[in-house]
Short mmCIF file of C-alpha atoms and ligand atoms in Angstrom, two decimals:
data_model
loop_
_atom_site.label_atom_id
_atom_site.label_comp_id
_atom_site.label_asym_id
_atom_site.label_seq_id
_atom_site.Cartn_x
_atom_site.Cartn_y
_atom_site.Cartn_z
CA MET A 1 -0.26 -27.33 -14.47
CA ALA A 2 -0.74 -23.68 -13.45
CA LEU A 3 1.38 -20.61 -13.75
CA ILE A 4 1.75 -19.11 -10.36
CA VAL A 5 3.40 -15.85 -9.33
CA GLN A 6 4.49 -15.74 -5.63
CA LYS A 7 5.72 -12.65 -3.81
CA TYR A 8 7.72 -12.91 -0.56
CA GLY A 9 8.10 -9.74 1.53
CA GLY A 10 10.96 -8.57 3.60
CA THR A 11 10.15 -10.38 6.82
CA SER A 12 9.77 -13.57 4.98
CA MET A 13 13.23 -13.08 3.45
CA GLY A 14 14.66 -11.69 6.66
CA SER A 15 17.39 -14.23 7.45
CA PRO A 16 19.31 -17.10 5.83
CA GLU A 17 17.01 -19.57 7.62
CA ARG A 18 13.94 -17.80 6.32
CA ILE A 19 15.27 -17.69 2.78
CA ARG A 20 15.85 -21.46 2.89
CA ASN A 21 12.35 -21.71 4.24
CA VAL A 22 11.00 -19.72 1.27
CA ALA A 23 12.99 -22.03 -1.08
CA ARG A 24 11.40 -25.07 0.42
CA ARG A 25 7.91 -23.64 -0.11
CA VAL A 26 8.82 -22.78 -3.69
CA ALA A 27 10.13 -26.27 -4.22
CA ARG A 28 6.82 -27.82 -2.90
CA TRP A 29 4.80 -25.81 -5.35
CA LYS A 30 7.24 -26.74 -8.14
CA ALA A 31 6.92 -30.41 -7.21
CA LEU A 32 3.18 -30.21 -7.86
CA GLY A 33 4.02 -29.50 -11.45
CA HIS A 34 3.37 -25.78 -11.56
CA GLN A 35 5.46 -23.07 -13.31
CA LEU A 36 6.67 -20.47 -10.94
CA VAL A 37 7.70 -16.90 -11.06
CA VAL A 38 8.86 -15.68 -7.51
CA VAL A 39 9.20 -11.89 -6.77
CA VAL A 40 11.13 -11.02 -3.65
CA SER A 41 11.70 -7.98 -1.49
CA ALA A 42 14.91 -6.86 0.20
CA MET A 43 15.69 -8.57 3.54
CA SER A 44 13.69 -6.78 6.20
CA GLY A 45 15.36 -3.51 7.40
CA GLU A 46 17.65 -3.37 4.36
CA THR A 47 15.67 -0.73 2.49
CA ASN A 48 15.49 1.51 5.50
CA ARG A 49 19.17 0.93 6.17
CA LEU A 50 20.07 2.04 2.76
CA LEU A 51 17.86 5.12 2.82
CA ALA A 52 19.38 6.18 6.14
CA LEU A 53 22.88 5.68 4.75
CA ALA A 54 22.06 7.99 1.82
CA LYS A 55 20.78 10.55 4.21
CA ASP A 56 24.02 10.32 6.29
CA VAL A 57 26.07 11.11 3.16
CA SER A 58 23.80 13.67 1.58
CA PRO A 59 21.01 15.83 3.05
CA ASN A 60 19.19 15.99 -0.23
CA PRO A 61 20.07 13.02 -2.40
CA GLU A 62 19.27 12.92 -6.12
CA PRO A 63 16.26 10.60 -6.67
CA ARG A 64 18.07 8.81 -9.56
CA GLU A 65 20.97 7.92 -7.27
CA LEU A 66 18.62 6.83 -4.47
CA ASP A 67 17.06 4.36 -6.92
CA VAL A 68 20.45 3.04 -8.00
CA MET A 69 21.34 2.46 -4.33
CA VAL A 70 17.99 1.27 -2.85
CA SER A 71 17.38 -1.31 -5.60
CA THR A 72 20.44 -3.27 -4.44
CA GLY A 73 18.50 -4.75 -1.48
CA GLU A 74 16.31 -6.74 -3.85
CA GLN A 75 19.27 -7.71 -6.03
CA VAL A 76 20.84 -9.42 -3.06
CA SER A 77 17.62 -11.30 -2.36
CA ILE A 78 17.10 -12.75 -5.73
CA ALA A 79 20.60 -14.19 -5.86
CA LEU A 80 20.25 -15.67 -2.35
CA LEU A 81 16.95 -17.30 -3.03
CA SER A 82 18.28 -18.72 -6.36
CA MET A 83 21.19 -20.22 -4.54
CA ALA A 84 19.03 -21.72 -1.89
CA LEU A 85 16.77 -23.30 -4.55
CA ASN A 86 19.69 -24.69 -6.56
CA ASP A 87 21.07 -26.20 -3.43
CA ILE A 88 17.86 -28.25 -2.89
CA GLY A 89 17.87 -29.40 -6.56
CA VAL A 90 15.50 -26.78 -8.01
CA LYS A 91 16.59 -25.06 -11.18
CA ALA A 92 16.31 -21.28 -10.59
CA ARG A 93 17.52 -18.12 -12.22
CA SER A 94 17.55 -14.66 -10.84
CA TYR A 95 16.57 -11.55 -12.84
CA THR A 96 16.74 -7.89 -11.99
CA GLY A 97 13.93 -5.60 -13.11
CA ALA A 98 16.11 -4.40 -16.01
CA GLN A 99 16.96 -8.02 -17.03
CA VAL A 100 13.33 -9.00 -17.27
CA LYS A 101 12.69 -5.54 -18.75
CA ILE A 102 10.08 -4.17 -16.45
CA LEU A 103 9.77 -0.93 -18.30
CA THR A 104 8.66 2.08 -16.18
CA ASP A 105 8.36 5.79 -16.60
CA SER A 106 11.27 7.88 -15.24
CA THR A 107 9.73 9.18 -12.01
CA PHE A 108 12.45 8.06 -9.72
CA THR A 109 11.43 6.64 -6.38
CA LYS A 110 7.79 6.28 -7.43
CA ALA A 111 7.90 5.05 -10.98
CA ARG A 112 4.89 3.43 -12.78
CA ILE A 113 5.17 0.27 -14.75
CA LEU A 114 4.44 0.74 -18.51
CA ASP A 115 5.28 -2.69 -19.93
CA ILE A 116 6.80 -5.98 -19.05
CA GLU A 117 8.69 -8.16 -21.60
CA GLU A 118 7.67 -11.75 -21.40
CA ALA A 119 10.08 -13.40 -23.82
CA ASN A 120 12.94 -14.30 -21.50
CA MET A 121 10.81 -15.44 -18.76
CA ARG A 122 8.59 -17.64 -20.99
CA ARG A 123 11.78 -19.34 -22.34
CA ASP A 124 13.03 -20.19 -18.85
CA LEU A 125 9.55 -21.26 -17.65
CA GLU A 126 9.14 -23.70 -20.52
CA GLY A 127 12.54 -25.21 -19.71
CA GLY A 128 11.23 -25.92 -16.16
CA THR A 129 13.33 -23.21 -14.45
CA VAL A 130 11.92 -21.20 -11.54
CA ILE A 131 12.26 -17.50 -12.18
CA ILE A 132 13.21 -15.22 -9.28
CA VAL A 133 12.51 -11.49 -10.00
CA ALA A 134 13.62 -8.60 -7.99
CA GLY A 135 10.59 -6.70 -6.69
CA PHE A 136 10.23 -2.93 -6.38
CA GLN A 137 12.46 -2.09 -9.31
CA GLY A 138 12.23 -1.46 -13.07
CA VAL A 139 14.14 0.35 -15.76
CA ASP A 140 13.17 3.37 -17.82
CA GLU A 141 13.60 3.71 -21.61
CA LEU A 142 17.00 5.24 -21.17
CA GLY A 143 18.20 2.27 -19.06
CA ASN A 144 18.07 4.11 -15.71
CA ILE A 145 17.22 1.93 -12.77
CA THR A 146 13.83 3.05 -11.10
CA THR A 147 11.88 1.98 -8.02
CA LEU A 148 8.17 1.80 -7.52
CA GLY A 149 7.63 3.37 -4.08
CA ARG A 150 7.75 1.75 -0.64
CA GLY A 151 6.00 -1.58 -0.53
CA GLY A 152 6.40 -1.75 -4.34
CA SER A 153 7.28 -5.41 -4.54
CA ASP A 154 3.50 -6.15 -4.27
CA THR A 155 3.04 -4.21 -7.39
CA SER A 156 5.88 -6.05 -9.18
CA GLY A 157 4.16 -9.39 -8.27
CA VAL A 158 0.73 -8.42 -9.46
CA ALA A 159 2.05 -6.70 -12.61
CA LEU A 160 4.12 -9.80 -13.54
CA ALA A 161 1.00 -11.98 -12.95
CA ALA A 162 -1.03 -9.75 -15.19
CA ALA A 163 1.60 -9.71 -17.93
CA LEU A 164 2.10 -13.45 -17.83
CA LYS A 165 -1.69 -14.12 -17.46
CA ALA A 166 -0.80 -16.09 -14.33
CA ASP A 167 -3.50 -18.36 -12.80
CA GLU A 168 -2.94 -16.81 -9.34
CA CYS A 169 -0.77 -14.32 -7.64
CA GLN A 170 0.09 -15.23 -4.05
CA ILE A 171 1.38 -12.47 -1.77
CA TYR A 172 3.29 -14.26 1.09
CA THR A 173 3.77 -12.09 4.13
CA ASP A 174 4.09 -12.15 7.93
CA VAL A 175 0.36 -12.31 8.62
CA ASP A 176 -1.91 -15.07 7.29
CA GLY A 177 -4.25 -12.75 5.31
CA VAL A 178 -5.97 -9.46 5.32
CA TYR A 179 -7.59 -8.60 8.71
CA THR A 180 -10.39 -6.37 9.87
CA THR A 181 -7.68 -4.01 10.95
CA ASP A 182 -3.90 -4.15 11.59
CA PRO A 183 -3.53 -7.01 14.07
CA ARG A 184 -0.59 -5.15 15.55
CA ILE A 185 -2.92 -2.56 16.86
CA VAL A 186 -5.99 -4.58 17.66
CA PRO A 187 -5.23 -8.16 18.76
CA GLU A 188 -8.93 -9.08 18.36
CA ALA A 189 -8.82 -8.27 14.61
CA ARG A 190 -10.34 -11.08 12.52
CA LYS A 191 -8.80 -12.57 9.35
CA LEU A 192 -11.20 -12.17 6.37
CA ASP A 193 -11.45 -15.20 4.04
CA HIS A 194 -12.62 -12.86 1.29
CA VAL A 195 -12.40 -9.14 0.73
CA THR A 196 -13.88 -7.41 -2.36
CA PHE A 197 -11.45 -5.70 -4.67
CA GLU A 198 -13.12 -2.30 -4.03
CA GLU A 199 -12.71 -2.65 -0.31
CA MET A 200 -9.16 -3.75 -0.62
CA LEU A 201 -8.47 -0.69 -2.79
CA GLU A 202 -9.99 1.58 -0.29
CA MET A 203 -8.12 -0.12 2.58
CA ALA A 204 -4.83 0.17 0.76
CA SER A 205 -5.38 3.77 -0.18
CA LEU A 206 -6.37 4.64 3.34
CA GLY A 207 -3.23 3.21 4.85
CA SER A 208 -3.47 -0.58 5.32
CA LYS A 209 0.09 -1.52 4.30
CA VAL A 210 -0.63 -5.19 3.82
CA LEU A 211 -0.88 -4.49 0.05
CA GLN A 212 0.56 -1.54 -1.88
CA ILE A 213 -2.22 0.32 -3.51
CA ARG A 214 -0.91 0.10 -7.02
CA SER A 215 -0.88 -3.74 -6.80
CA VAL A 216 -4.55 -3.67 -6.01
CA GLU A 217 -5.22 -1.31 -8.89
CA PHE A 218 -3.36 -3.68 -11.25
CA ALA A 219 -5.26 -6.72 -9.90
CA GLY A 220 -8.51 -4.85 -10.57
CA LYS A 221 -7.62 -3.72 -14.06
CA TYR A 222 -6.35 -7.09 -15.22
CA LYS A 223 -8.59 -9.31 -13.10
CA VAL A 224 -5.63 -11.01 -11.47
CA LYS A 225 -6.64 -13.68 -8.96
CA LEU A 226 -4.87 -12.26 -5.88
CA ARG A 227 -4.43 -13.98 -2.48
CA VAL A 228 -2.59 -12.86 0.62
CA LEU A 229 -1.10 -15.65 2.77
CA SER A 230 1.54 -16.35 5.42
CA SER A 231 5.00 -17.54 4.66
CA PHE A 232 5.42 -18.77 8.19
CA GLU A 233 2.93 -21.65 8.15
CA GLU A 234 4.35 -25.04 8.46
CA GLU A 235 4.18 -27.65 5.74
CA GLY A 236 0.86 -29.40 5.90
CA LYS A 237 -0.61 -26.64 8.09
CA GLU A 238 -1.03 -24.04 5.48
CA THR A 239 -4.34 -22.10 5.21
CA LEU A 240 -5.90 -20.36 2.27
CA GLY A 241 -5.23 -16.79 3.46
CA THR A 242 -7.52 -14.07 2.05
CA LEU A 243 -8.72 -13.99 -1.54
CA ILE A 244 -9.53 -10.63 -3.15
CA THR A 245 -12.86 -11.15 -4.95
CA PHE A 246 -14.69 -9.16 -7.54
CA GLU A 247 -18.07 -8.17 -6.23
CA GLU A 248 -20.00 -9.37 -9.23
CA ASP A 249 -18.56 -12.84 -8.74
CA SER A 250 -19.75 -12.92 -5.17
CA LYS A 251 -23.19 -14.02 -4.26
CA MET A 252 -22.73 -13.58 -0.53
CA GLU A 253 -24.24 -10.76 1.40
CA GLN A 254 -21.50 -8.28 2.26
CA PRO A 255 -20.92 -7.04 5.75
CA ILE A 256 -21.73 -3.37 6.38
CA ILE A 257 -18.16 -2.65 7.46
CA SER A 258 -15.33 -4.91 6.47
CA GLY A 259 -12.43 -3.10 8.12
CA ILE A 260 -10.86 -0.10 9.92
CA ALA A 261 -7.85 1.45 8.23
CA PHE A 262 -5.65 4.19 9.49
CA ASN A 263 -2.82 6.35 8.26
CA ARG A 264 -0.29 8.22 10.34
CA ASP A 265 1.56 9.72 7.37
CA GLU A 266 -0.53 12.84 6.94
CA ALA A 267 -0.35 16.39 7.88
CA LYS A 268 -3.00 19.18 7.82
CA LEU A 269 -2.55 22.66 6.42
CA THR A 270 -5.01 25.62 6.82
CA VAL A 271 -5.06 28.89 4.97
CA LEU A 272 -6.88 31.34 7.32
CA GLY A 273 -8.95 34.26 6.17
CA VAL A 274 -8.86 33.83 2.41
CA PRO A 275 -11.35 36.02 0.38
CA ASP A 276 -14.61 34.03 -0.19
CA ARG A 277 -14.69 34.28 -4.07
CA PRO A 278 -14.48 32.03 -7.12
CA GLY A 279 -11.00 30.75 -8.01
CA ILE A 280 -9.52 30.63 -4.51
CA ALA A 281 -9.46 26.80 -4.18
CA TYR A 282 -7.85 26.72 -7.60
CA GLN A 283 -5.20 29.22 -6.65
CA ILE A 284 -4.32 27.36 -3.39
CA LEU A 285 -4.39 23.74 -4.73
CA GLY A 286 -3.05 24.70 -8.18
CA THR A 287 0.12 26.07 -6.71
CA ILE A 288 0.43 22.83 -4.50
CA ALA A 289 -0.27 20.57 -7.55
CA ASP A 290 2.43 22.47 -9.63
CA ALA A 291 4.93 21.49 -6.83
CA ASN A 292 3.95 17.75 -7.42
CA ILE A 293 2.47 17.47 -4.06
CA ASP A 294 -0.61 15.18 -3.75
CA VAL A 295 -3.52 16.47 -1.75
CA ASP A 296 -5.90 14.15 0.10
CA MET A 297 -8.72 15.53 2.13
CA ILE A 298 -10.06 19.09 1.48
CA ILE A 299 -12.45 21.30 3.60
CA GLN A 300 -13.62 24.77 2.92
CA ASN A 301 -15.60 26.44 5.56
CA VAL A 302 -18.72 28.53 5.17
CA GLY A 303 -17.77 32.10 4.41
CA HIS A 304 -18.15 34.79 7.08
CA ASP A 305 -17.62 38.51 6.60
CA GLY A 306 -16.31 37.90 3.06
CA THR A 307 -13.59 35.52 4.08
CA THR A 308 -13.24 31.75 4.68
CA ASP A 309 -10.77 29.19 5.99
CA PHE A 310 -9.41 26.50 3.60
CA SER A 311 -7.83 23.16 4.93
CA PHE A 312 -6.32 20.22 3.29
CA THR A 313 -4.07 17.28 4.03
CA VAL A 314 -0.78 16.08 2.38
CA ASN A 315 1.61 13.32 3.01
CA ARG A 316 3.61 14.05 6.08
CA GLY A 317 6.90 13.98 4.23
CA GLU A 318 5.68 16.83 2.11
CA TYR A 319 4.52 18.95 4.96
CA PRO A 320 7.49 21.32 5.34
CA ARG A 321 7.49 22.00 1.66
CA ALA A 322 3.77 22.55 1.44
CA LEU A 323 3.99 24.91 4.42
CA LYS A 324 6.64 26.92 2.75
CA ILE A 325 4.80 27.20 -0.48
CA LEU A 326 1.60 28.36 1.20
CA ASP A 327 3.49 30.98 3.28
CA GLU A 328 5.70 32.37 0.53
CA GLN A 329 3.62 31.98 -2.58
CA VAL A 330 -0.14 31.44 -1.71
CA LYS A 331 -0.57 33.76 1.33
CA PRO A 332 0.59 36.99 -0.35
CA HIS A 333 -1.02 36.09 -3.67
CA VAL A 334 -4.54 35.36 -2.37
CA GLY A 335 -4.36 37.88 0.53
CA ALA A 336 -4.83 35.34 3.25
CA ARG A 337 -4.57 36.27 6.94
CA ALA A 338 -2.30 33.35 8.03
CA VAL A 339 -1.19 29.88 7.30
CA VAL A 340 -1.16 27.26 10.10
CA GLY A 341 -0.40 23.58 10.02
CA ASP A 342 -0.40 20.44 12.20
CA ASN A 343 1.64 17.33 11.42
CA LYS A 344 0.53 15.41 14.52
CA ILE A 345 -2.70 14.20 12.98
CA CYS A 346 -3.94 10.80 11.70
CA LYS A 347 -6.72 9.50 9.52
CA VAL A 348 -8.97 6.70 10.62
CA SER A 349 -11.43 5.19 8.16
CA ALA A 350 -14.28 2.67 8.15
CA VAL A 351 -14.55 0.73 4.94
CA GLY A 352 -17.34 -1.52 3.60
CA VAL A 353 -19.31 -2.09 0.55
CA GLY A 354 -22.49 -2.85 2.61
CA MET A 355 -22.50 0.89 3.70
CA ARG A 356 -24.17 1.63 0.29
CA SER A 357 -27.32 0.00 1.37
CA HIS A 358 -27.20 0.69 5.16
CA PRO A 359 -27.61 4.29 6.40
CA GLY A 360 -26.38 5.24 9.89
CA VAL A 361 -22.86 4.16 9.60
CA ALA A 362 -21.49 7.76 9.75
CA SER A 363 -23.63 8.58 12.80
CA LYS A 364 -22.51 5.44 14.57
CA MET A 365 -18.88 6.32 13.81
CA PHE A 366 -19.19 9.92 15.08
CA ARG A 367 -21.05 8.85 18.22
CA THR A 368 -18.49 6.20 19.12
CA LEU A 369 -15.72 8.82 18.79
CA ALA A 370 -17.64 11.51 20.69
CA GLU A 371 -18.24 9.08 23.67
CA GLU A 372 -14.53 8.79 24.07
CA GLY A 373 -14.10 12.63 23.82
CA ILE A 374 -12.23 12.32 20.50
CA ASN A 375 -12.53 15.50 18.43
CA ILE A 376 -13.03 15.13 14.65
CA GLN A 377 -11.08 17.71 12.72
CA MET A 378 -12.03 16.73 9.19
CA ILE A 379 -14.42 14.17 7.53
CA SER A 380 -14.57 12.77 4.03
CA THR A 381 -16.80 10.12 2.60
CA SER A 382 -17.24 8.01 -0.49
CA GLU A 383 -19.91 5.35 -1.28
CA ILE A 384 -17.96 2.73 0.64
CA LYS A 385 -15.81 4.61 3.23
CA ILE A 386 -15.99 7.28 5.88
CA SER A 387 -12.67 8.87 6.94
CA VAL A 388 -11.95 11.24 9.88
CA VAL A 389 -8.91 13.15 10.85
CA VAL A 390 -8.16 13.19 14.52
CA ASP A 391 -5.22 14.06 16.79
CA GLU A 392 -2.57 11.48 16.36
CA LYS A 393 -2.46 10.68 20.03
CA TYR A 394 -6.02 9.10 19.70
CA LEU A 395 -5.01 6.83 16.84
CA GLU A 396 -4.93 3.48 18.64
CA LEU A 397 -7.93 4.30 20.87
CA ALA A 398 -10.03 5.41 17.80
CA VAL A 399 -9.18 2.31 15.81
CA ARG A 400 -9.91 -0.09 18.83
CA ILE A 401 -13.33 1.46 19.70
CA LEU A 402 -14.47 1.63 16.15
CA HIS A 403 -13.42 -1.98 15.50
CA LYS A 404 -15.47 -2.99 18.53
CA ALA A 405 -18.43 -0.67 17.76
CA PHE A 406 -18.86 -2.27 14.31
CA GLU A 407 -18.52 -5.65 15.90
CA LEU A 408 -15.57 -6.54 13.73
CA ASP A 409 -14.23 -8.82 16.50
CA GLN A 410 -17.41 -10.96 16.34
CA PRO A 411 -17.37 -13.97 13.91
CA THR A 412 -19.72 -13.54 11.05
CA VAL A 413 -22.49 -16.09 10.69
P1 ADP B 501 5.83 -7.52 3.55
O1 ADP B 501 7.14 -7.18 4.10
O2 ADP B 501 5.59 -9.01 3.49
O3 ADP B 501 5.49 -6.75 2.35
P2 ADP B 501 4.28 -5.58 5.11
O4 ADP B 501 4.91 -5.21 6.41
O5 ADP B 501 4.43 -4.73 3.97
O6 ADP B 501 4.88 -6.98 4.72
O7 ADP B 501 2.76 -5.91 5.29
C1 ADP B 501 2.31 -6.77 6.34
C2 ADP B 501 1.85 -6.02 7.58
O8 ADP B 501 0.75 -5.25 7.25
C3 ADP B 501 1.41 -6.88 8.73
O9 ADP B 501 2.45 -7.34 9.53
C4 ADP B 501 0.44 -5.93 9.38
O10 ADP B 501 0.97 -5.42 10.66
C5 ADP B 501 0.11 -4.74 8.49
N1 ADP B 501 -1.22 -4.60 8.25
C6 ADP B 501 -1.91 -3.40 8.20
N2 ADP B 501 -3.22 -3.45 8.02
C7 ADP B 501 -3.48 -4.85 7.91
C8 ADP B 501 -4.69 -5.52 7.67
N3 ADP B 501 -5.82 -4.95 7.56
N4 ADP B 501 -4.59 -6.89 7.66
C9 ADP B 501 -3.41 -7.53 7.77
N5 ADP B 501 -2.19 -6.86 8.01
C10 ADP B 501 -2.25 -5.51 8.03
N1 LIG B 502 11.98 -3.19 -0.24
C1 LIG B 502 11.03 -2.20 -0.49
C2 LIG B 502 10.49 -1.48 0.68
O1 LIG B 502 10.93 -1.73 1.78
C3 LIG B 502 9.93 -2.83 -1.32
C4 LIG B 502 9.01 -3.86 -0.70
O2 LIG B 502 9.38 -4.39 0.34
O3 LIG B 502 7.92 -4.11 -1.18
O4 LIG B 502 9.60 -0.60 0.55
MG1 MG B 503 4.79 -4.75 1.95
#
């Protein structure tokens, strides 16, 4: 008997028929004698619907109230799945985040999990009950409802698996695993049987929405056995999806590049003509950090005539605020010439642990983009990834040609 945590995303829970389908899958695992904790998302479209409703009522809603509202989507899902399971003779009980006591900090709309109480769940599990937990939500120490950021049910699932020391955490979604790139953009993308934890972490942080980045961080920290699978495969035809492996466990030679990730949610800001002297980067980015805006890529050009240009990227949602701060606070303070911005950019990245031991990946990437006339605006690298910022209109083209150039559409031998 194993303890398994399963997470079902919005599409998998998207209609009454699909919810009954999830219930049948859970029932099959239960019939094999396993203990099951099932984490679910809101039905697809519901979180967006609720957020749009809030915007219709209030232009600038309070984050605390947004969380009270947006967490209802998952609350509906847990009750529906419990009903569907009870209907087919499987004892099930639903829990909100607060009922489990998934304790988080109080950063509304992007809270972090601090602790999970096991006692209630253990009691039910030992009595043979399937536990259905609302993903994406928690509670702070004052009893306020919090949410974990978009896609946060993945993190709920992995955090529960870590807390309960589950044998496996299965993330059921609308694709049958992690692919070399988003199969919606490149139909030739290939499913990976394994991906290393480090690569998955990079892919998630660089925009592959198949797993929320914090879920991958949890899996790494607590060594959770994590698998991504399809909830749409028929009984008897299920495949094993993609297993996230830890490099030291893997004896196989790693491919140079495992995947291409992309992110359309970024915007670029440039402060032109800042004095080329110590402390400038700190003054610019310190002011941005004080406003709680995360910065991603950074470039400072070589100084010329005593001045330089300084560029960085932020999440697109923060673009208007960052632009205003630079214009009103940074520009007069540092004596910059002008502030310009561009929110029609995207970031495309090649990820692979094999890059460490194979030079030439960057030059191949740059040549491939140059051959199609795609201008690179910014570059950043780590040991296992190379990212470029390009005009948003080239996103699909860039992803497709890089996928092909690195032969990701070819089966590995
Ligand atoms: P869920 O609602 O189950 O959480 P998501 O929409 O959050 O599902 O994540 C699944 C989607 O992630 C897929 O439909 C796919 O379009 C997208 N995706 C992006 N990058 C990848 C990738 N490398 N491999 C697989 N899917 C990816
Ligand atoms: N329902 C939430 C969202 O749409 C959480 C999730 O699906 O993981 O972001
Ligand atoms: Mg998701």
